[in-house]
Coordinates of C-alpha atoms in Angstrom, one line a residue:
M4 CA 86.4 111.0 126.8
T5 CA 88.6 111.0 129.6
H6 CA 91.2 108.1 129.6
R7 CA 92.5 107.3 133.2
P8 CA 96.2 106.3 133.4
F9 CA 96.6 102.4 133.9
I10 CA 100.1 102.2 136.8
V11 CA 101.3 99.4 137.4
L12 CA 103.1 98.0 140.4
V13 CA 106.9 96.4 139.4
G14 CA 108.8 94.5 142.7
I15 CA 105.6 92.2 144.2
S16 CA 106.4 89.0 143.1
A17 CA 110.1 89.0 144.0
F18 CA 108.7 90.4 148.1
I19 CA 106.3 87.4 148.0
A20 CA 109.9 84.9 146.5
L21 CA 111.7 86.6 149.2
S22 CA 108.9 86.2 152.6
A23 CA 108.6 82.3 151.4
A24 CA 112.1 81.5 151.5
V25 CA 112.5 83.1 154.9
F26 CA 109.6 81.2 156.4
A27 CA 110.6 78.1 155.3
F28 CA 114.1 78.5 156.5
W29 CA 113.2 80.0 159.8
P30 CA 114.3 78.1 162.5
R31 CA 112.1 75.7 164.7
S32 CA 113.0 76.0 168.2
T33 CA 111.0 76.8 171.7
A34 CA 113.7 79.4 172.3
A35 CA 113.5 82.8 170.8
P36 CA 114.8 83.3 167.5
A37 CA 117.7 85.7 167.2
P38 CA 116.3 89.0 165.3
M39 CA 117.0 88.8 162.1
I40 CA 117.0 91.8 159.7
I41 CA 115.5 91.1 156.1
D42 CA 116.0 94.0 153.4
T43 CA 112.8 94.0 151.7
P44 CA 112.5 94.7 148.0
Q45 CA 111.1 98.4 147.6
L46 CA 107.7 98.6 145.4
Q47 CA 108.5 100.7 142.5
L48 CA 105.5 102.1 140.6
A49 CA 106.0 102.2 136.9
A50 CA 105.9 106.2 136.7
D51 CA 109.3 105.6 138.6
V52 CA 110.8 103.6 135.4
P53 CA 112.5 105.6 133.2
E54 CA 110.6 106.5 130.3
P55 CA 111.9 105.5 126.6
P56 CA 113.0 108.8 124.6
S57 CA 110.0 109.8 123.1
V58 CA 109.7 109.0 119.3
P59 CA 108.3 111.8 116.6
V60 CA 105.8 110.9 114.2
R61 CA 106.2 112.2 111.1
L62 CA 103.6 112.6 108.6
L63 CA 103.5 114.2 105.5
F64 CA 100.2 115.3 103.3
F65 CA 99.5 116.6 99.3
G66 CA 96.8 117.6 97.5
D67 CA 95.2 116.9 94.0
M68 CA 96.6 113.6 92.3
M69 CA 95.5 112.4 89.1
L70 CA 96.9 109.1 87.7
G71 CA 95.2 109.2 84.3
R72 CA 94.9 111.2 81.2
N73 CA 98.2 113.0 79.8
V74 CA 99.7 111.6 83.1
E75 CA 99.0 108.0 82.1
T76 CA 100.7 108.5 79.2
L77 CA 103.5 109.8 80.4
M78 CA 104.0 107.2 83.0
R79 CA 103.4 104.1 79.8
V80 CA 106.3 106.2 77.6
N81 CA 108.5 107.4 80.3
G82 CA 107.8 104.1 83.2
E83 CA 105.0 104.0 85.2
D84 CA 106.9 105.3 87.9
Y85 CA 108.0 108.3 86.6
P86 CA 105.4 110.7 88.7
F87 CA 107.4 110.4 91.9
E88 CA 110.8 110.0 91.0
K89 CA 111.9 113.2 91.4
I90 CA 109.8 114.3 94.9
Q91 CA 110.8 109.9 96.1
S92 CA 113.4 111.9 98.7
L93 CA 110.8 113.6 100.3
I94 CA 108.0 110.9 100.7
D95 CA 111.4 108.7 102.2
A96 CA 111.3 111.3 104.5
Y97 CA 107.9 110.8 106.1
D98 CA 106.3 108.1 108.3
F99 CA 102.7 108.0 106.6
V100 CA 102.2 110.2 103.1
H101 CA 99.3 110.9 102.5
A102 CA 97.2 112.4 99.6
N103 CA 93.7 113.1 97.2
L104 CA 93.3 110.3 95.2
E105 CA 91.2 112.6 91.7
G106 CA 89.2 109.2 90.7
P107 CA 88.3 106.3 90.7
I108 CA 90.3 102.4 89.6
V109 CA 88.8 100.3 87.8
E110 CA 88.4 96.9 87.1
D111 CA 88.4 97.2 83.0
H112 CA 90.5 100.7 82.0
T113 CA 90.3 102.5 79.0
Q114 CA 92.4 105.6 79.2
T115 CA 90.2 108.9 79.8
P116 CA 90.9 110.8 76.7
D117 CA 92.4 114.0 76.5
H118 CA 89.8 116.8 78.2
S119 CA 87.3 114.8 79.3
V120 CA 87.3 115.1 83.0
S121 CA 85.3 111.6 84.2
F122 CA 88.1 109.7 84.9
N123 CA 89.5 106.5 85.5
F124 CA 92.8 104.7 87.1
S125 CA 94.2 100.9 86.1
D126 CA 94.7 98.6 89.1
T127 CA 98.4 99.2 88.4
I128 CA 97.7 102.1 90.5
G129 CA 97.1 100.6 93.6
P130 CA 100.9 99.0 93.8
L131 CA 102.3 101.6 92.2
L132 CA 101.5 103.9 94.9
A133 CA 101.4 101.1 97.9
R134 CA 105.1 100.7 96.6
H135 CA 106.0 104.7 96.8
G136 CA 105.5 104.6 100.5
F137 CA 101.8 105.7 100.2
D138 CA 99.6 105.2 103.7
A139 CA 96.3 106.5 103.0
V140 CA 94.2 108.6 100.6
T141 CA 91.2 110.7 100.7
L142 CA 88.4 109.9 98.1
A143 CA 86.2 113.2 99.2
N144 CA 85.9 114.3 95.8
N145 CA 84.1 115.1 92.7
H146 CA 86.1 112.7 91.2
T147 CA 85.0 109.5 93.3
L148 CA 82.6 108.6 91.3
D149 CA 83.1 109.3 88.2
Q150 CA 82.3 105.7 86.8
G151 CA 79.3 105.3 89.3
H152 CA 79.4 103.3 92.2
A153 CA 80.6 100.0 91.3
A154 CA 83.9 101.4 90.9
Y155 CA 84.0 103.0 94.2
V156 CA 83.5 99.7 96.0
Y157 CA 86.3 98.2 93.4
T158 CA 88.8 101.2 94.3
L159 CA 88.4 100.5 97.9
H160 CA 89.2 97.3 96.9
V161 CA 92.4 98.0 95.0
L162 CA 93.8 99.8 98.3
D163 CA 92.8 97.1 101.1
E164 CA 94.4 94.9 98.8
V165 CA 98.1 97.0 98.5
G166 CA 97.1 97.9 103.0
I167 CA 96.5 102.0 101.7
L168 CA 94.0 103.3 104.3
H169 CA 91.2 105.9 103.5
S170 CA 88.4 108.0 104.1
G171 CA 85.7 110.0 103.2
H172 CA 83.2 109.6 99.6
A173 CA 82.2 111.9 97.4
V174 CA 78.5 112.8 98.0
E175 CA 77.9 110.8 101.8
M176 CA 79.2 112.1 105.5
G177 CA 79.4 110.6 108.4
L178 CA 81.2 107.8 110.8
D179 CA 81.3 104.8 108.6
H180 CA 83.7 106.9 106.1
V181 CA 85.8 108.2 108.8
L182 CA 89.3 106.1 109.3
K183 CA 89.9 106.0 112.7
T184 CA 94.1 104.5 112.9
D185 CA 97.5 104.5 114.5
A186 CA 98.9 103.1 111.8
P187 CA 101.3 107.0 111.9
G188 CA 102.4 105.5 114.8
I189 CA 99.7 107.3 117.2
P190 CA 95.9 107.0 117.0
M191 CA 95.1 109.5 114.5
I192 CA 91.1 110.1 113.2
F193 CA 90.9 111.1 109.7
A194 CA 87.4 112.2 108.0
S195 CA 86.9 113.7 105.0
F196 CA 84.4 116.1 103.3
N197 CA 84.0 117.1 100.1
V198 CA 81.8 120.3 99.4
T199 CA 82.2 121.3 96.1
F200 CA 78.9 121.6 93.7
P201 CA 76.2 120.1 94.5
F202 CA 77.2 118.0 97.1
S203 CA 78.0 120.6 99.5
D204 CA 76.9 119.8 103.3
A205 CA 78.5 122.5 105.4
D206 CA 76.2 121.4 108.7
A207 CA 77.0 117.2 108.5
A208 CA 80.3 117.9 108.2
V209 CA 80.5 120.0 111.4
E210 CA 78.7 117.6 113.0
T211 CA 80.6 114.8 112.0
I212 CA 83.4 116.4 113.8
A213 CA 81.7 117.7 116.8
Q214 CA 80.6 113.5 117.4
L215 CA 83.8 112.5 117.1
E216 CA 85.6 114.7 119.6
T217 CA 82.6 113.7 121.9
E218 CA 84.1 110.1 121.3
S219 CA 87.8 110.2 121.3
D220 CA 90.8 112.5 122.5
D221 CA 92.7 111.3 119.6
P222 CA 93.5 114.1 117.3
I223 CA 91.2 114.6 114.1
I224 CA 92.8 115.3 111.0
V225 CA 90.5 116.6 108.3
N226 CA 90.7 116.6 104.5
V227 CA 88.2 119.2 102.9
H228 CA 87.4 119.1 99.1
W229 CA 86.1 122.5 98.5
G230 CA 86.5 126.1 97.0
E231 CA 86.9 128.1 93.5
E232 CA 89.0 126.3 91.0
Y233 CA 91.8 128.3 90.2
Q234 CA 91.6 130.9 92.3
T235 CA 94.5 131.4 94.9
R236 CA 92.8 132.8 97.5
S237 CA 90.2 131.0 100.0
N238 CA 87.1 132.4 99.5
L239 CA 84.6 133.9 103.2
T240 CA 82.3 130.0 102.6
Q241 CA 85.7 127.7 103.0
Q242 CA 87.0 130.3 106.0
E243 CA 83.5 129.6 107.9
L244 CA 83.2 126.1 107.5
A245 CA 87.2 126.0 108.4
H246 CA 86.6 128.2 111.9
R247 CA 83.3 125.6 112.0
L248 CA 85.3 122.4 112.1
V249 CA 87.7 123.8 114.7
D250 CA 85.3 124.8 116.8
A251 CA 83.6 121.6 116.6
G252 CA 87.2 119.7 117.4
A253 CA 89.5 120.0 114.5
D254 CA 93.7 119.3 114.8
L255 CA 94.8 120.0 111.9
I256 CA 92.4 120.9 108.3
I257 CA 93.9 120.5 105.0
G258 CA 92.3 121.4 101.8
H259 CA 92.2 121.0 97.9
H260 CA 90.2 121.2 94.5
P261 CA 91.4 124.9 94.0
H262 CA 94.3 122.9 91.9
V263 CA 96.2 126.0 93.2
V264 CA 97.6 126.4 96.3
Q265 CA 96.1 128.7 98.9
E266 CA 97.3 130.5 101.9
S267 CA 97.1 129.1 105.1
E268 CA 95.7 129.7 108.6
I269 CA 96.2 129.5 112.3
Y270 CA 92.9 129.6 114.6
N271 CA 92.2 129.4 117.5
G272 CA 95.3 127.5 117.7
V273 CA 94.9 125.0 114.7
Q274 CA 97.2 125.0 111.4
I275 CA 94.5 125.2 108.2
F276 CA 95.7 124.8 104.6
Y277 CA 93.2 126.0 102.4
S278 CA 94.5 124.5 99.3
L279 CA 97.6 122.2 98.8
G280 CA 97.4 122.5 95.5
N281 CA 98.1 119.6 92.4
F282 CA 100.1 117.4 93.4
I283 CA 100.4 115.4 90.2
F284 CA 98.3 116.6 87.5
D285 CA 98.3 117.4 84.1
Q286 CA 97.1 120.7 83.9
Y287 CA 100.2 122.9 82.0
F288 CA 98.2 126.0 81.3
S289 CA 99.6 128.3 84.2
E290 CA 102.2 128.9 86.5
E291 CA 99.7 128.4 89.5
T292 CA 98.7 124.7 88.1
Q293 CA 102.0 123.7 88.0
R294 CA 103.0 124.3 91.8
G295 CA 102.4 122.7 94.4
L296 CA 102.3 122.4 98.3
A297 CA 103.7 119.7 100.8
V298 CA 103.2 119.7 104.2
G299 CA 105.1 117.8 106.6
V300 CA 103.6 117.3 110.7
E301 CA 105.7 116.5 113.2
V302 CA 104.0 115.8 116.3
L303 CA 106.4 114.9 119.6
D304 CA 104.9 115.0 122.8
G305 CA 101.7 116.7 122.3
V306 CA 103.6 119.1 120.2
W307 CA 102.6 119.3 116.4
T308 CA 105.6 121.5 114.2
F309 CA 104.8 122.4 110.9
T310 CA 106.9 122.4 107.8
T311 CA 106.3 123.0 104.2
Y312 CA 107.4 122.2 101.2
D313 CA 107.0 124.4 97.5
F314 CA 107.8 122.0 94.3
K315 CA 107.1 122.6 91.1
S316 CA 105.2 120.3 88.6
V317 CA 107.6 119.8 84.8
L318 CA 105.1 117.5 83.0
S319 CA 102.9 116.1 85.6
Q320 CA 107.0 115.2 87.8
P321 CA 106.7 117.3 91.2
I322 CA 110.2 119.1 91.4
L323 CA 111.2 120.4 95.0
E324 CA 112.4 123.5 94.9
E325 CA 114.6 122.4 97.5
I326 CA 115.9 119.1 98.9
P327 CA 115.8 118.1 102.3

């Protein structure tokens, strides 16, 4: 879709006012008036007015965030701010912060038992995330419906109440679950897809991106829940889908679900991060599950600059390897 620039003429009002004034005081005589020289204000196009300096838009992406089970125990013991204390400086350095919320928020919350994989979070999580600077989450993962559809709807309600944006669904794809917003500072589109078993529908994901591409020139950021758990390399299925999404119009792909960091790739000029690994989780059984990656993106005059941040997790508390 092509957007035509709107050009404004500046200085026309001054020109009209001056002409009226000249007419009002023009000598009324039968003799030929002496010639008058009038300096007419020049018409100035808006394009001639100096543009204010461009301001970069800065976005930050995290991977899987699970705030129940033993994470909840640690928050109860150490205070609910505990998971973010050592990484808050990085969050504060960015304008728009995004993560994968790995589970639903429920109204009648009881803590998820150890070793259970049917998650649920307290409704205090919404205000907590907002207070720590999170602007948006993806709900396109295999745990969003752990407590059923009613809990999914309540999750949307809690997030909306605190102003946290969201995109995606556990088992549905399409434009109804796409987020279009200018909250980052420029118009952007966030499309999120869960393609983990048994909900995989790669064709629907690609069709959604293709349709968005035909409707808008805004950048399309895609979050995908995919891949094999605990595998540090992406598989062929991930790679093929990533390339199809880029060919359809995706401008950035952020992956998660394997719980470990996977490699990144540039395909047709588009950056693909196959998995950012765990952000906040209670998987303490390996070195890989206790390391994660954050991706910073700076957008300035159409140029996207990426910065990656490695962090380790100590008892569900992410700690940057280097403080920015």
